[in-house]
PDB file of C-alpha atoms in Angstrom:
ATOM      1  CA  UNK A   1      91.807  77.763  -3.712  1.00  0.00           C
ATOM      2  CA  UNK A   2      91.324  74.124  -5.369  1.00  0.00           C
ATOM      3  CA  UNK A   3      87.841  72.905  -4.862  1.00  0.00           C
ATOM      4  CA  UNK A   4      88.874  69.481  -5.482  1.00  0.00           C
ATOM      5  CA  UNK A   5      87.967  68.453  -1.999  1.00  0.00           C
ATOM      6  CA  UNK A   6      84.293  68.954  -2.591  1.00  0.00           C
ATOM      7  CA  UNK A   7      84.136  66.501  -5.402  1.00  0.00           C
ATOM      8  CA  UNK A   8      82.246  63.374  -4.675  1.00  0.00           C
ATOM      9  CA  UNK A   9      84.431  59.805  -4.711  1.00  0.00           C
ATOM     10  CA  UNK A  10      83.746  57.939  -7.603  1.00  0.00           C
ATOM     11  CA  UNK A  11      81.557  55.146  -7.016  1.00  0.00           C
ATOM     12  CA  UNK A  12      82.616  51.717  -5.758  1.00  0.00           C
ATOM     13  CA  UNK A  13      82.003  48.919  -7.701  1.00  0.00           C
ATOM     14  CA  UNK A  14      80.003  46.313  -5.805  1.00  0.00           C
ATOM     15  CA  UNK A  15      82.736  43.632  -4.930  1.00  0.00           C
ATOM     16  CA  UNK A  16      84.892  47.141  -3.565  1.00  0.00           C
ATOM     17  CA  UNK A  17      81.800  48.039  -1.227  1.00  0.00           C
ATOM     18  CA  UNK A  18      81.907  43.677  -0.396  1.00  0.00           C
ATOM     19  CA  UNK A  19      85.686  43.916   0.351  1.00  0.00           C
ATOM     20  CA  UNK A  20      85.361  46.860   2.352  1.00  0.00           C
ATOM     21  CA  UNK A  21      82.209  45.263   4.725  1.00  0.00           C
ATOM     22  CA  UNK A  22      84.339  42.171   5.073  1.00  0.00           C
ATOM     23  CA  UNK A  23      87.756  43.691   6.520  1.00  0.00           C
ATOM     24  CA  UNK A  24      86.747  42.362   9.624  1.00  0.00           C
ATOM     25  CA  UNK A  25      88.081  39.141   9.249  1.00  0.00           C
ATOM     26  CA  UNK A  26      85.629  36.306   9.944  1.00  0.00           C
ATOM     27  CA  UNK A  27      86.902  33.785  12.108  1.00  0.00           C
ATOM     28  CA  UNK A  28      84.656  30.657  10.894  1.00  0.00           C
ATOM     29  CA  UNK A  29      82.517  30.374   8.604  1.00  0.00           C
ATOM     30  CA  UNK A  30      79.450  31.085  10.382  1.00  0.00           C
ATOM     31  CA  UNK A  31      80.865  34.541  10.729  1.00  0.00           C
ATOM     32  CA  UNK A  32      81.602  34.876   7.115  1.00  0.00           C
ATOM     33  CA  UNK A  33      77.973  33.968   6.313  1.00  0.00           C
ATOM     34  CA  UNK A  34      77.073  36.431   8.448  1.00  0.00           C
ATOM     35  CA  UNK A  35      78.855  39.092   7.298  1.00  0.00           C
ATOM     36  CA  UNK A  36      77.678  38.159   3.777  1.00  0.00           C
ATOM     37  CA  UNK A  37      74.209  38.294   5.084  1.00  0.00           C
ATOM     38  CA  UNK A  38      74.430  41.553   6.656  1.00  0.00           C
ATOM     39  CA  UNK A  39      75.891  43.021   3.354  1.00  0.00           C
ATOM     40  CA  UNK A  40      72.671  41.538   1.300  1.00  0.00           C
ATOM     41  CA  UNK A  41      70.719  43.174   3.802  1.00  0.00           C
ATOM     42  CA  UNK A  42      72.968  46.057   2.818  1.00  0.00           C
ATOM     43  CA  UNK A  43      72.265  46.104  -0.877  1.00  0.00           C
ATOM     44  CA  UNK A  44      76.284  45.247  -1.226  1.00  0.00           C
ATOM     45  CA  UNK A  45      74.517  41.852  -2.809  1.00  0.00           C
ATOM     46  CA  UNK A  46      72.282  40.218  -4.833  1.00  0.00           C
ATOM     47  CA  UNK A  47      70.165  38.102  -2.922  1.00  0.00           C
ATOM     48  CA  UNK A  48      70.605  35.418  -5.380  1.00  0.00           C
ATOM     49  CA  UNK A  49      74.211  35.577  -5.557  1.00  0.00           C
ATOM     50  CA  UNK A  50      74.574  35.021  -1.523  1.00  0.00           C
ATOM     51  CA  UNK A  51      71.724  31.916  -1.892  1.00  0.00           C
ATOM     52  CA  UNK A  52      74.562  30.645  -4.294  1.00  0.00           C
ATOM     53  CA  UNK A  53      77.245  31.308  -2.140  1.00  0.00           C
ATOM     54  CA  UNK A  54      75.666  29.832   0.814  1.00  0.00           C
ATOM     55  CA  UNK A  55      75.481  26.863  -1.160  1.00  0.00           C
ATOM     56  CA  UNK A  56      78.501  26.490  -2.467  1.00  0.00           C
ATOM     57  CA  UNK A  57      79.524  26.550   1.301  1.00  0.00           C
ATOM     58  CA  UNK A  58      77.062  23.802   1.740  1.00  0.00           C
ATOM     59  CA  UNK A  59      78.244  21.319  -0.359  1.00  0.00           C
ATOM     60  CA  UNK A  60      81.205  21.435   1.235  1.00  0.00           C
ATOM     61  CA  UNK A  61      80.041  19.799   4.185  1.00  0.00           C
ATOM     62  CA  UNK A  62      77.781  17.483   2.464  1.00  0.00           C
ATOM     63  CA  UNK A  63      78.287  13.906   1.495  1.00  0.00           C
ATOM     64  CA  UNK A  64      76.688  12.133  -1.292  1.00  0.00           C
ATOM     65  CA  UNK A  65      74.585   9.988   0.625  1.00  0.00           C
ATOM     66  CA  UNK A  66      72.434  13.382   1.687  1.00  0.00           C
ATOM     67  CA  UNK A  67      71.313  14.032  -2.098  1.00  0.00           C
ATOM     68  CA  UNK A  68      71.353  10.876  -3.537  1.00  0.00           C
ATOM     69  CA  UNK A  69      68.529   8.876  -5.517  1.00  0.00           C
ATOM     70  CA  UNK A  70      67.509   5.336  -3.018  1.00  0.00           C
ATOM     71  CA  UNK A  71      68.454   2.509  -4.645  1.00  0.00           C
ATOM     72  CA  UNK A  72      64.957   1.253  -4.633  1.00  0.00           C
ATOM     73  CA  UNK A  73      63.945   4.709  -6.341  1.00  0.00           C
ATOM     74  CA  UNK A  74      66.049   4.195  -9.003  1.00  0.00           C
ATOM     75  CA  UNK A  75      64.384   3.412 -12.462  1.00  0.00           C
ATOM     76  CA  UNK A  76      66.990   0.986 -14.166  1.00  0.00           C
ATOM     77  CA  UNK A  77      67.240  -1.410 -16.865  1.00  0.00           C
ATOM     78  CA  UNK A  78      67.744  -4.895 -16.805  1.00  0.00           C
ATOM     79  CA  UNK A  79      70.186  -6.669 -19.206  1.00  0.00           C
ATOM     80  CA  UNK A  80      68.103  -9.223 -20.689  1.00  0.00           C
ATOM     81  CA  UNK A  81      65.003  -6.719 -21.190  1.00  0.00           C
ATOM     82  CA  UNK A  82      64.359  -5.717 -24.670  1.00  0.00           C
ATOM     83  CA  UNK A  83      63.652  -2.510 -26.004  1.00  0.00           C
ATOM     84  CA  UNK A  84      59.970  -2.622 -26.185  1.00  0.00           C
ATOM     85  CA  UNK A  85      59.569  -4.235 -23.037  1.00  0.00           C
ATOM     86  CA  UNK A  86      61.219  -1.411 -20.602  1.00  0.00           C
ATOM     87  CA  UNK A  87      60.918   1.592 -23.218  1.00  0.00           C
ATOM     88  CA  UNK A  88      57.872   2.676 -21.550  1.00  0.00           C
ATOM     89  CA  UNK A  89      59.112   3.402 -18.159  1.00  0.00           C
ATOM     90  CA  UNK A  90      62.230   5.174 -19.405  1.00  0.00           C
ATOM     91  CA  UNK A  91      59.730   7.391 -21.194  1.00  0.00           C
ATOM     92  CA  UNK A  92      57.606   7.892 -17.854  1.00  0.00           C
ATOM     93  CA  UNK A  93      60.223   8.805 -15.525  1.00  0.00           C
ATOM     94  CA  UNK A  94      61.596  11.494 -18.084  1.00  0.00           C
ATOM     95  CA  UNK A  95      65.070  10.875 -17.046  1.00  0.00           C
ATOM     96  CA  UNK A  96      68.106  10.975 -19.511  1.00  0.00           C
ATOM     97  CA  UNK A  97      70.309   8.316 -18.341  1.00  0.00           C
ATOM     98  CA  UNK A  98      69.654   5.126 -16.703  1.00  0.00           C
ATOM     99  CA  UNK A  99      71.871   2.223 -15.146  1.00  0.00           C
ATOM    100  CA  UNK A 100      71.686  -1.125 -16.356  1.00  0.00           C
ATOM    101  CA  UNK A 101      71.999  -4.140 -13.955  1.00  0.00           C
ATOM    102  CA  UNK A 102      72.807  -7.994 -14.744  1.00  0.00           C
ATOM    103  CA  UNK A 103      71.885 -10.370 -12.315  1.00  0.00           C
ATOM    104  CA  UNK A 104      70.750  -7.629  -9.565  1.00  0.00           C
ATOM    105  CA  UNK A 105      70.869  -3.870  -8.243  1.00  0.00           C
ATOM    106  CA  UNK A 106      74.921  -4.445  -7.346  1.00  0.00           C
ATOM    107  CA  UNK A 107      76.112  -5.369 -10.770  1.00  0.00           C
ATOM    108  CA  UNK A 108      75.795  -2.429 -12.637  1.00  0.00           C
ATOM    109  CA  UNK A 109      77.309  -3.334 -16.121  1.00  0.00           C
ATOM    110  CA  UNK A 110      76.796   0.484 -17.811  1.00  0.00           C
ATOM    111  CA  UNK A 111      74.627   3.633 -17.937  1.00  0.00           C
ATOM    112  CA  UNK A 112      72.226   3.754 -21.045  1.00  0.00           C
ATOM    113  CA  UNK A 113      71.915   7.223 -22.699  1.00  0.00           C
ATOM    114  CA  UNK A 114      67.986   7.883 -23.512  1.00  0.00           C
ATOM    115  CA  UNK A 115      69.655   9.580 -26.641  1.00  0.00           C
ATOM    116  CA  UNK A 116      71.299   6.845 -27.598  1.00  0.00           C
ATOM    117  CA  UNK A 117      67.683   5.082 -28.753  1.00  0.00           C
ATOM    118  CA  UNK A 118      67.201   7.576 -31.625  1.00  0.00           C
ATOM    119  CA  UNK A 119      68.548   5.918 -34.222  1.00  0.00           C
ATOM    120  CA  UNK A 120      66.267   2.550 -32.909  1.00  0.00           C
ATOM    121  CA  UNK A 121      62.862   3.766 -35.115  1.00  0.00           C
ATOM    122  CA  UNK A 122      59.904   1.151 -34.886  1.00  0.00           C
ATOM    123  CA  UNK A 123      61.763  -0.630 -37.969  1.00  0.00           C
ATOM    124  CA  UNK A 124      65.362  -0.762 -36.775  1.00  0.00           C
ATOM    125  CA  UNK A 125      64.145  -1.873 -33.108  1.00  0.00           C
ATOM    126  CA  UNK A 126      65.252  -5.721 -34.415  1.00  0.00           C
ATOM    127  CA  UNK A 127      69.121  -4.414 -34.965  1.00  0.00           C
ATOM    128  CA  UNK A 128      68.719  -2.780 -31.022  1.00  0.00           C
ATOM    129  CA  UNK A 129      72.077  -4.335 -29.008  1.00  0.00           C
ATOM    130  CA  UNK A 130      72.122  -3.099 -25.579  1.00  0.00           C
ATOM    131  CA  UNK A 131      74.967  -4.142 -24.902  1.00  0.00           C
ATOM    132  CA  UNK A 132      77.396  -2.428 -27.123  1.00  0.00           C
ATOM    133  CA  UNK A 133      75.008   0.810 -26.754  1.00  0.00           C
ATOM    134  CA  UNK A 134      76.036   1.654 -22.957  1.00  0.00           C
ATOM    135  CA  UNK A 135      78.674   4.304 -21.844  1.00  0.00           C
ATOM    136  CA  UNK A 136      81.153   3.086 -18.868  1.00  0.00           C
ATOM    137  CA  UNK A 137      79.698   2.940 -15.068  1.00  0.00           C
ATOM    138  CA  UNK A 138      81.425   5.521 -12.848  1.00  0.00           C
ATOM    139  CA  UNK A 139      81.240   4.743  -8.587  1.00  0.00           C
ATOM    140  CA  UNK A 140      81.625   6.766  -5.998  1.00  0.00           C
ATOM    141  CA  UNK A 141      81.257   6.038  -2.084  1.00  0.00           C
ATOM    142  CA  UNK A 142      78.584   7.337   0.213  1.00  0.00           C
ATOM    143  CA  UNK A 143      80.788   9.365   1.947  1.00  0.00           C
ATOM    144  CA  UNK A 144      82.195  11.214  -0.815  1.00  0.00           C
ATOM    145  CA  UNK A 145      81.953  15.153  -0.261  1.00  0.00           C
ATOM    146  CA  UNK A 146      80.173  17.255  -3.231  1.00  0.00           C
ATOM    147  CA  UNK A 147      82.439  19.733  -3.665  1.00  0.00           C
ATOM    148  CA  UNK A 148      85.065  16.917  -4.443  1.00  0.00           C
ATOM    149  CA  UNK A 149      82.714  14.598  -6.727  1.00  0.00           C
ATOM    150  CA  UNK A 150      81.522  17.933  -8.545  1.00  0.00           C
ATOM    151  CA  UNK A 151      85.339  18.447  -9.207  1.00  0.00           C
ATOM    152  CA  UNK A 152      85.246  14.482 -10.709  1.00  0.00           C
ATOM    153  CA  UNK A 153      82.213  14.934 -12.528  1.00  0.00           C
ATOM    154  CA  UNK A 154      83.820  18.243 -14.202  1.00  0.00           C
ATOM    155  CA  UNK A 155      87.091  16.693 -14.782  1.00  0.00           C
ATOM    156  CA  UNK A 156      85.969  13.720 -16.487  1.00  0.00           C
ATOM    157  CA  UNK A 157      82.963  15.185 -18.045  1.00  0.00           C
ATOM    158  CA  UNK A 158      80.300  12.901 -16.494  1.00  0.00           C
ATOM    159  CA  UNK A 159      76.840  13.447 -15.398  1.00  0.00           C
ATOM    160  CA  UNK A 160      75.924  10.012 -13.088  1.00  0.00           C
ATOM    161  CA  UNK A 161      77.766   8.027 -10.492  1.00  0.00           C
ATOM    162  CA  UNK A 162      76.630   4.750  -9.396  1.00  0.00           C
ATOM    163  CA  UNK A 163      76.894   5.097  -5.152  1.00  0.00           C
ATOM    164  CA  UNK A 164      78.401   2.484  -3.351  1.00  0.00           C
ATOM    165  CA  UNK A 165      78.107   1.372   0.152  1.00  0.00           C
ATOM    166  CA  UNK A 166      81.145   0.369   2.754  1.00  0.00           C
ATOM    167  CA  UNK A 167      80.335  -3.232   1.508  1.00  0.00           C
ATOM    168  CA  UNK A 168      80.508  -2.623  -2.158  1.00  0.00           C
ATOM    169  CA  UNK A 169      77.062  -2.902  -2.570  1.00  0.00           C
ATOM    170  CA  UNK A 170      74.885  -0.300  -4.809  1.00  0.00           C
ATOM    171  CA  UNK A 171      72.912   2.354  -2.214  1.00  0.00           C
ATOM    172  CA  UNK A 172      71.879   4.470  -5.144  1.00  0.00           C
ATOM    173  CA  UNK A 173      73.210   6.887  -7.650  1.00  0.00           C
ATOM    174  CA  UNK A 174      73.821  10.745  -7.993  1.00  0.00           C
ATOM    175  CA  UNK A 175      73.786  12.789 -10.917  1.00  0.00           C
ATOM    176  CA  UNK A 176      75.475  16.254 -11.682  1.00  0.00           C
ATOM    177  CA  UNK A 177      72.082  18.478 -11.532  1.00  0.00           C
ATOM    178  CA  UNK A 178      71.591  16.786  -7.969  1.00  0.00           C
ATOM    179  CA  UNK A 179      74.971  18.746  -6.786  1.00  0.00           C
ATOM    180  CA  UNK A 180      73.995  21.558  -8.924  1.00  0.00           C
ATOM    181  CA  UNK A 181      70.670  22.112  -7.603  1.00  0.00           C
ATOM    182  CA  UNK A 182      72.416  22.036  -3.825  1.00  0.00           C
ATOM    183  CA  UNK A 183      74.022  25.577  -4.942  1.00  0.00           C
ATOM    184  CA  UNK A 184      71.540  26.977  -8.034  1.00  0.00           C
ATOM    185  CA  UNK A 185      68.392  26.001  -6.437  1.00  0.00           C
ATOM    186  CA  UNK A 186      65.900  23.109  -8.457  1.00  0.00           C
ATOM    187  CA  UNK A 187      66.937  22.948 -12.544  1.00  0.00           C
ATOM    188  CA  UNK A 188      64.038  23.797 -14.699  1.00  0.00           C
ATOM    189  CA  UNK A 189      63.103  20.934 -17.019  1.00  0.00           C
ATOM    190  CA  UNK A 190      60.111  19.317 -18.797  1.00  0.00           C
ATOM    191  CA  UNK A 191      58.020  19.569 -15.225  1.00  0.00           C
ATOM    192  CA  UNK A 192      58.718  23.631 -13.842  1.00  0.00           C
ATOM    193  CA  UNK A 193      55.745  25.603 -14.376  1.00  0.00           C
ATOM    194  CA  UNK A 194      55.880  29.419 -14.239  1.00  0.00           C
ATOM    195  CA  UNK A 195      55.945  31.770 -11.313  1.00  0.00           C
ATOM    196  CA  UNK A 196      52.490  32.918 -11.871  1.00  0.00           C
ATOM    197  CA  UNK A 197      50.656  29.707 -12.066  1.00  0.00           C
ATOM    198  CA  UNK A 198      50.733  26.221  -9.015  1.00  0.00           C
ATOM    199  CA  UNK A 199      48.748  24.300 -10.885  1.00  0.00           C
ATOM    200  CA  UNK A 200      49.086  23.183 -14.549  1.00  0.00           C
ATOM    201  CA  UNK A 201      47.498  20.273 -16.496  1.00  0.00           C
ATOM    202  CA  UNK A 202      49.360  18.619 -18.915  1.00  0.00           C
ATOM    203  CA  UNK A 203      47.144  15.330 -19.877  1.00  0.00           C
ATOM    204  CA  UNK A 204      43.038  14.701 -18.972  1.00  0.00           C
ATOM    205  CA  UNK A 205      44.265  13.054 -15.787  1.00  0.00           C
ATOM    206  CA  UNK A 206      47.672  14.274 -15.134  1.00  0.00           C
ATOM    207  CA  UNK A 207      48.751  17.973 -13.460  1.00  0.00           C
ATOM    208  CA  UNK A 208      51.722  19.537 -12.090  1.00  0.00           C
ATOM    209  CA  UNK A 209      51.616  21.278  -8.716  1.00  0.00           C
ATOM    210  CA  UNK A 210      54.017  23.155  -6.309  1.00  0.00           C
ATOM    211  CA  UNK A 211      53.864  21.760  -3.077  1.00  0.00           C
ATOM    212  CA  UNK A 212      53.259  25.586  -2.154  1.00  0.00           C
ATOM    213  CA  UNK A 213      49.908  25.680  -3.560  1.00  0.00           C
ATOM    214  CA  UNK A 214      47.705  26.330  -0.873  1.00  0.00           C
ATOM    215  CA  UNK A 215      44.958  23.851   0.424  1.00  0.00           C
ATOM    216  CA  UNK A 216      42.079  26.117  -0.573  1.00  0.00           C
ATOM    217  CA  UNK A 217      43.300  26.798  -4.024  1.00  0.00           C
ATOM    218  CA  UNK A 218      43.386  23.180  -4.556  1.00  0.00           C
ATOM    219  CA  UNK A 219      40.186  21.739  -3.591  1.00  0.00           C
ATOM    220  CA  UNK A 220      38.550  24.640  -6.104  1.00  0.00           C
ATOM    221  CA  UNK A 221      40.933  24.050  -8.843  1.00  0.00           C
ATOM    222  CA  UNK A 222      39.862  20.208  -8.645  1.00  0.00           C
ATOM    223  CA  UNK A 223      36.147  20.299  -7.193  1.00  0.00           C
ATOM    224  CA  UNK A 224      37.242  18.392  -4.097  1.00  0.00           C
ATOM    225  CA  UNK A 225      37.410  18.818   0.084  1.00  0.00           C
ATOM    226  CA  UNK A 226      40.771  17.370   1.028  1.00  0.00           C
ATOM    227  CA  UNK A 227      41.391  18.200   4.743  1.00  0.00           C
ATOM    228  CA  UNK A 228      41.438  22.192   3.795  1.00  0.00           C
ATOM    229  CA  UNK A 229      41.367  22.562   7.743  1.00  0.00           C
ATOM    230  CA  UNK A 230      44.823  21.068   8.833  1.00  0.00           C
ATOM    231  CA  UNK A 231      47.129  21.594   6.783  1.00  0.00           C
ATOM    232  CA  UNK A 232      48.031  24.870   5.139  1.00  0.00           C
ATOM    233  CA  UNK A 233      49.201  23.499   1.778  1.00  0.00           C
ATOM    234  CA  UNK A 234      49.843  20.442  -0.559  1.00  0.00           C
ATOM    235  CA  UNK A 235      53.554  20.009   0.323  1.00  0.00           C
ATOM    236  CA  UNK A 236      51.862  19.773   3.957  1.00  0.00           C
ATOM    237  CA  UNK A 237      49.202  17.271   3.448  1.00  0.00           C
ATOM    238  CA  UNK A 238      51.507  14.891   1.552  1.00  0.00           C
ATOM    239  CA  UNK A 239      54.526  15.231   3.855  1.00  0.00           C
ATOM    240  CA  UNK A 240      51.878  14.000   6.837  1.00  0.00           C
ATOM    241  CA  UNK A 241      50.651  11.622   4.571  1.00  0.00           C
ATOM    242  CA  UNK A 242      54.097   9.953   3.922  1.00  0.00           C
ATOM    243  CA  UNK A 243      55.127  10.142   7.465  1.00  0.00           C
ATOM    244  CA  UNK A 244      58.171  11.111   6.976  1.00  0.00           C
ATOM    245  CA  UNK A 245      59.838  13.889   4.225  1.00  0.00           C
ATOM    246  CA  UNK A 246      59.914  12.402   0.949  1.00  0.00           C
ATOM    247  CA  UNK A 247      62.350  11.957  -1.515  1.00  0.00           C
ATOM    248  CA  UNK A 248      61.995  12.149  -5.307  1.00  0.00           C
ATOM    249  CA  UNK A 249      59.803   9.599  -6.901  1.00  0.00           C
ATOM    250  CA  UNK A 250      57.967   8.494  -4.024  1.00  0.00           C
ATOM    251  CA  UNK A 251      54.178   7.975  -4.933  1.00  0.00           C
ATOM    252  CA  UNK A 252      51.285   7.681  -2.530  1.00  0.00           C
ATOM    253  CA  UNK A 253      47.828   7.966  -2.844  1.00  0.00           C
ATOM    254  CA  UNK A 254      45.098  10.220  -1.120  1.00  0.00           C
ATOM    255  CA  UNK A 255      41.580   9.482  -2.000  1.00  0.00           C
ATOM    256  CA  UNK A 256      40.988   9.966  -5.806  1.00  0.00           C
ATOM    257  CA  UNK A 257      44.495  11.563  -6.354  1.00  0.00           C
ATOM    258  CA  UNK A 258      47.724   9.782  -6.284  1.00  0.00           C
ATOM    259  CA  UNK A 259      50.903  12.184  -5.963  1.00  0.00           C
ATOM    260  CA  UNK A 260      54.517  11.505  -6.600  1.00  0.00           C
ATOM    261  CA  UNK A 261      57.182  13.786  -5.890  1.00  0.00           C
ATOM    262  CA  UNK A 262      59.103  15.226  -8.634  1.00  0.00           C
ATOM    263  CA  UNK A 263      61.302  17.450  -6.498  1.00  0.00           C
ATOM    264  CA  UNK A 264      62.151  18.052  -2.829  1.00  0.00           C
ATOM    265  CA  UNK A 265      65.344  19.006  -0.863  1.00  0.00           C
ATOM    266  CA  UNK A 266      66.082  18.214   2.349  1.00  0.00           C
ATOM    267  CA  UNK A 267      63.572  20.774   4.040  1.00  0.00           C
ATOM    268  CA  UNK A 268      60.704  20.150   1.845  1.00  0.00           C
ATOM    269  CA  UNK A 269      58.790  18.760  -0.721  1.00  0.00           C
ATOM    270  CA  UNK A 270      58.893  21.163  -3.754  1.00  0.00           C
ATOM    271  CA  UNK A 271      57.445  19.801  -7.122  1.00  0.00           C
ATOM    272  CA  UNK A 272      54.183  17.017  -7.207  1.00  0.00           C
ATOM    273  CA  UNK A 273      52.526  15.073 -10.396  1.00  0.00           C
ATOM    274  CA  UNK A 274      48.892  14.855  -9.568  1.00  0.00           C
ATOM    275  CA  UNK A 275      47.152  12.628 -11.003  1.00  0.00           C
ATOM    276  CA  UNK A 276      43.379  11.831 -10.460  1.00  0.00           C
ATOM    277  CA  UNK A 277      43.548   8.027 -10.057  1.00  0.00           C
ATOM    278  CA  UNK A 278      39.525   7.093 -10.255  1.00  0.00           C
ATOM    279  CA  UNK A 279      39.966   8.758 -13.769  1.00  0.00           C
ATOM    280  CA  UNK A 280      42.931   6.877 -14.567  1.00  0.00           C
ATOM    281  CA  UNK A 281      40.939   3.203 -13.555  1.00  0.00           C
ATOM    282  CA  UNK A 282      38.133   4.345 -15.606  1.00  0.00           C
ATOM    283  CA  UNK A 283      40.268   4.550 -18.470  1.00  0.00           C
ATOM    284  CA  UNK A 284      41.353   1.254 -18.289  1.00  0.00           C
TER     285      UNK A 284
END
């Protein structure tokens, strides 16, 4: 007699076991994130795959004016600037591309490329022509769905797109690690610090913190008694202190520290530069 019938089934590869959980066919999509839920909680996936799932699912629904950067947070350059004389803040904000406007914020005339200033050393800086150094202006309208401008910025192979009102007027701009981050979670750059650590120092004056760092561990990292009583954490305090949920690169100051926010989604703050402000006037 064959014994065939008491070998085991090979195993299933992962996306097999998925298949098989989702046979019951979800009938929106608050049913198919469901079911992909409930196979997570399954082991039949990764935890961070369905987070990217989810979001690709998100942006779907979302328009650009939910991610964009305010037009009055937007660090631009002005036509008739020279080098010198706005190279600092480009430097400051650590971004790598920048619009430039003529007369105002609604005549953007090109993006500027921070790599594009390379080849401008301290001896070259008199040859500098902003003009015929900026790359074309691309602009999209506030109501333009993610999926579809991620598709655009793909196709054409660009990474920032001047926003535009229903009056043709500039409401702010949107790059391609905004949409990104709506499905990978935040994009490490220059400011991420490490899993381990909420607090790192990176001048006399200057720190990074997660907005997760708790209350407690901050006023003994930095010798000080901020209100450790009603608020649980950083991201808390600052939030309250703003009024409202704050976007990237708003500042404010509390006491001796002024914070600005480096990153935040649109459930909380996320990212903060600390920096200790009576230090800072001292300096000067």
């Amino acid at each position: 007699m064959s014994n065939d019938s008491a070998k085991p089934a090979p195993s299933r590869s992962w996306l097999e076991r998925l298949s098989q959980a989702l046979l019951r066919e979800p009938q929106d999509r608050e049913q198919l994130v469901e079911l992909l839920r409930d196979a997570e909680q399954r082991n039949l996936l990764d935890a961070h795959a369905l987070a990217m799932i989810e979001g690709v699912l998100q942006i779907s629904d979302m328009q650009v004016r939910d991610i964009m950067v305010p037009r009055a947070q937007m660090v631009i350059v002005e036509e008739k600037s020279e080098l010198q004389e706005f190279l600092p803040a480009l430097i400051e904000s650590g971004h790598s591309r920048f619009p430039v406007i003529g007369e105002n914020k609604d005549e953007v005339i090109g993006i500027l490329l921070a790599k594009d200033l390379l080849a401008y050393t301290a001896e070259k800086q008199q040859d500098f022509n902003l003009r015929e150094t900026l790359r074309p202006a691309v602009f999209v309208p506030e109501s333009k769905r993610l999926d579809k401008l991620l598709q655009e910025f793909r196709r054409n192979r660009n990474h920032m797109a001047m926003v535009v009102d229903e009056y043709g007027g500039v409401a702010g701009l949107v790059t391609i690690e905004d949409v990104l981050e709506q499905i990978v979670g935040d994009i490490e750059d220059e400011y991420d610090i490490d899993d381990e650590s909420y607090i790192k120092q990176y001048s006399r004056t200057q720190f990074i913190v997660k907005a997760l760092t708790s209350m407690e561990e901050f006023n003994q990292y930095f010798g000080v008694q901020l209100d450790p009583h009603s608020f649980d954490t950083v991201g808390g305090l600052v939030t309250h202190a703003f009024g409202h949920l704050p976007k990237r690169g708003e500042t404010i100051q509390i006491e001796q520290f002024r914070f600005k926010v480096l990153h935040a989604d649109n459930r909380r703050i996320r990212l903060l530069r600390v920096t200790r402000a009576k230090a800072v006037e001292a300096d000067g």
